[in-house]
Structure formats: structure tokens, C-alpha cells
Short mmCIF file of C-alpha atoms in Angstrom, two decimals:
data_model
loop_
_atom_site.label_atom_id
_atom_site.label_comp_id
_atom_site.label_asym_id
_atom_site.label_seq_id
_atom_site.Cartn_x
_atom_site.Cartn_y
_atom_site.Cartn_z
CA MET A 1 80.49 100.56 113.52
CA VAL A 2 79.60 97.15 112.14
CA ARG A 3 79.43 94.28 114.62
CA MET A 4 81.60 91.56 113.18
CA SER A 5 80.55 88.71 115.42
CA ALA A 6 78.61 85.78 114.05
CA GLU A 7 76.14 86.03 116.93
CA GLU A 8 72.61 86.62 115.78
CA PRO A 9 69.77 87.68 118.03
CA GLU A 10 66.91 85.22 118.12
CA GLU A 11 64.54 87.68 116.48
CA LEU A 12 65.40 90.91 114.74
CA PRO A 13 63.22 93.98 115.07
CA ALA A 14 61.02 94.36 111.96
CA TYR A 15 62.78 97.56 110.84
CA ALA A 16 66.17 95.88 111.14
CA GLU A 17 64.95 92.98 109.01
CA ARG A 18 63.84 95.40 106.30
CA VAL A 19 67.16 97.28 106.34
CA LEU A 20 69.14 94.04 106.08
CA GLU A 21 66.93 92.84 103.23
CA VAL A 22 67.78 96.00 101.26
CA ALA A 23 71.50 95.53 101.99
CA GLU A 24 71.27 92.03 100.52
CA LEU A 25 69.67 93.39 97.33
CA ILE A 26 72.60 95.68 96.50
CA PRO A 27 74.58 94.06 93.69
CA PRO A 28 78.31 93.36 94.04
CA GLY A 29 80.35 96.39 93.01
CA ARG A 30 77.59 98.85 93.92
CA VAL A 31 76.65 100.73 97.10
CA MET A 32 73.75 102.60 98.70
CA THR A 33 74.09 105.26 101.35
CA TYR A 34 72.41 105.00 104.74
CA GLY A 35 70.01 107.69 103.53
CA ASP A 36 69.32 105.80 100.29
CA VAL A 37 68.29 102.74 102.28
CA ALA A 38 65.96 104.80 104.49
CA GLU A 39 64.46 106.45 101.40
CA TRP A 40 64.03 103.03 99.71
CA LEU A 41 62.13 101.84 102.79
CA ASP A 42 60.26 105.15 103.13
CA GLU A 43 60.95 104.83 106.84
CA GLY A 44 63.54 106.07 109.31
CA GLY A 45 66.62 108.02 108.34
CA PRO A 46 70.35 107.61 107.86
CA ARG A 47 71.05 107.36 111.59
CA GLN A 48 68.48 104.61 112.09
CA VAL A 49 69.90 102.64 109.16
CA GLY A 50 73.42 103.17 110.52
CA ARG A 51 72.34 101.87 113.91
CA VAL A 52 70.82 98.74 112.37
CA MET A 53 73.99 98.13 110.37
CA ALA A 54 76.13 98.62 113.47
CA LEU A 55 74.11 96.15 115.51
CA TYR A 56 73.14 93.53 112.93
CA GLY A 57 75.02 94.23 109.68
CA GLY A 58 77.71 91.58 110.09
CA ALA A 59 75.40 88.95 108.58
CA VAL A 60 74.91 90.83 105.27
CA PRO A 61 77.22 92.59 102.78
CA TRP A 62 77.67 95.53 105.19
CA TRP A 63 80.34 97.16 103.02
CA ARG A 64 77.67 97.99 100.43
CA VAL A 65 75.81 100.37 102.79
CA VAL A 66 78.00 103.44 103.13
CA ARG A 67 78.42 107.05 104.12
CA ALA A 68 77.29 109.60 101.54
CA ASP A 69 80.78 111.11 101.29
CA GLY A 70 82.28 107.81 100.10
CA ALA A 71 84.66 107.50 103.06
CA LEU A 72 85.38 103.94 104.16
CA LEU A 73 83.85 102.77 107.43
CA PRO A 74 86.15 103.83 110.29
CA GLY A 75 87.72 100.84 111.98
CA HIS A 76 86.85 98.53 109.09
CA GLU A 77 88.58 100.34 106.21
CA LEU A 78 90.94 97.58 105.15
CA ARG A 79 88.33 94.86 105.37
CA ALA A 80 85.86 96.94 103.34
CA LEU A 81 88.56 97.87 100.83
CA GLY A 82 89.27 94.19 100.22
CA HIS A 83 85.58 93.62 99.42
CA TYR A 84 85.45 96.68 97.13
CA ARG A 85 88.50 95.60 95.19
CA ALA A 86 87.27 92.00 94.89
CA GLU A 87 83.88 93.19 93.60
CA GLY A 88 85.25 95.89 91.30
CA THR A 89 83.51 98.71 93.15
CA PRO A 90 84.56 102.07 91.64
CA LEU A 91 87.07 103.84 93.90
CA ARG A 92 88.75 107.21 93.85
CA GLU A 93 92.36 106.45 94.69
CA ALA A 94 94.18 108.83 97.03
CA GLY A 95 96.39 111.26 95.10
CA ARG A 96 100.08 111.94 95.65
CA ALA A 97 99.33 114.65 98.19
CA ALA A 98 97.44 112.06 100.18
CA GLU A 99 100.02 109.27 100.08
CA GLY A 100 99.33 106.61 102.63
CA HIS A 101 95.66 107.51 102.74
CA LEU A 102 92.97 105.07 101.72
CA PRO A 103 90.83 105.63 98.66
CA LYS A 104 87.21 106.71 98.84
CA LEU A 105 84.30 105.22 96.98
CA ASP A 106 83.53 106.90 93.67
CA MET A 107 79.94 107.60 94.65
CA ARG A 108 78.97 108.92 91.22
CA ARG A 109 79.80 105.55 89.63
CA ALA A 110 79.27 103.13 92.54
CA ARG A 111 75.89 104.32 93.84
CA TRP A 112 72.99 101.99 93.09
CA ASP A 113 69.49 103.40 92.74
CA GLY A 114 67.71 100.09 93.27
CA GLY A 115 67.09 99.60 89.55
CA THR A 116 68.66 97.05 87.27
CA HIS A 117 71.63 95.03 88.48
CA THR A 118 74.28 96.75 86.36
#
């Protein structure tokens, strides 16, 4: 879960700073998974990145660091969806059988590999 308060600790742990720096590099309309961020840093794993985002992610574009299955962050779905739509992030809309359900991210098209900002 992403902490949405504006409160910032006086000093972030070094690993948290590195995770948040990667989150800020992700271009609008693109995403990286928790595992992608850990791999980019060559340190930690998806759970560690998720923990950092939960504790400190409110100060960065938290909606761009996501679950590998493309599901929207529980408890923050509508807020994230607003960001995705505003940025043009590729989504897979819920089909008729899933009426009333929220879309998922189209991970094949939305995932950013850390290369060019396209």
C-alpha cells in the first residue's frame, strides 16, 4: 500500500532513495514492476521494492511501479487509474463478462525497460 501523506522522514534509507530515484525515471505512460526496479538496481527483490513504495512512494509517481500481473494497486485503484488515463498508459479494459471491474495495465505495451523515453 502506498502511503499518501505528504510527511517525509528526515532522511531516507539509502536503498529507499535508490528505489525512489528509479521510480522518478519512469516516463509518463510507462511502468516498471517491483521486480524490474530491483533488477535495475541489482539489489533487493520485489518485496523490498514494494515495501519502499508503501512507506515512501507518495512523493514520487508511485503509480508507475506496479505488480507484474498488471492489476491496479488495491485501495488506490481509482487514483492510479486517473493517472494512467491522463498519461495515456496502455490499459486492457475489462470485458463484458467483467462489467463493473477495473481495467488492468497492458503490461506488454506499458512496461518500460529503462531504455529510451518512448
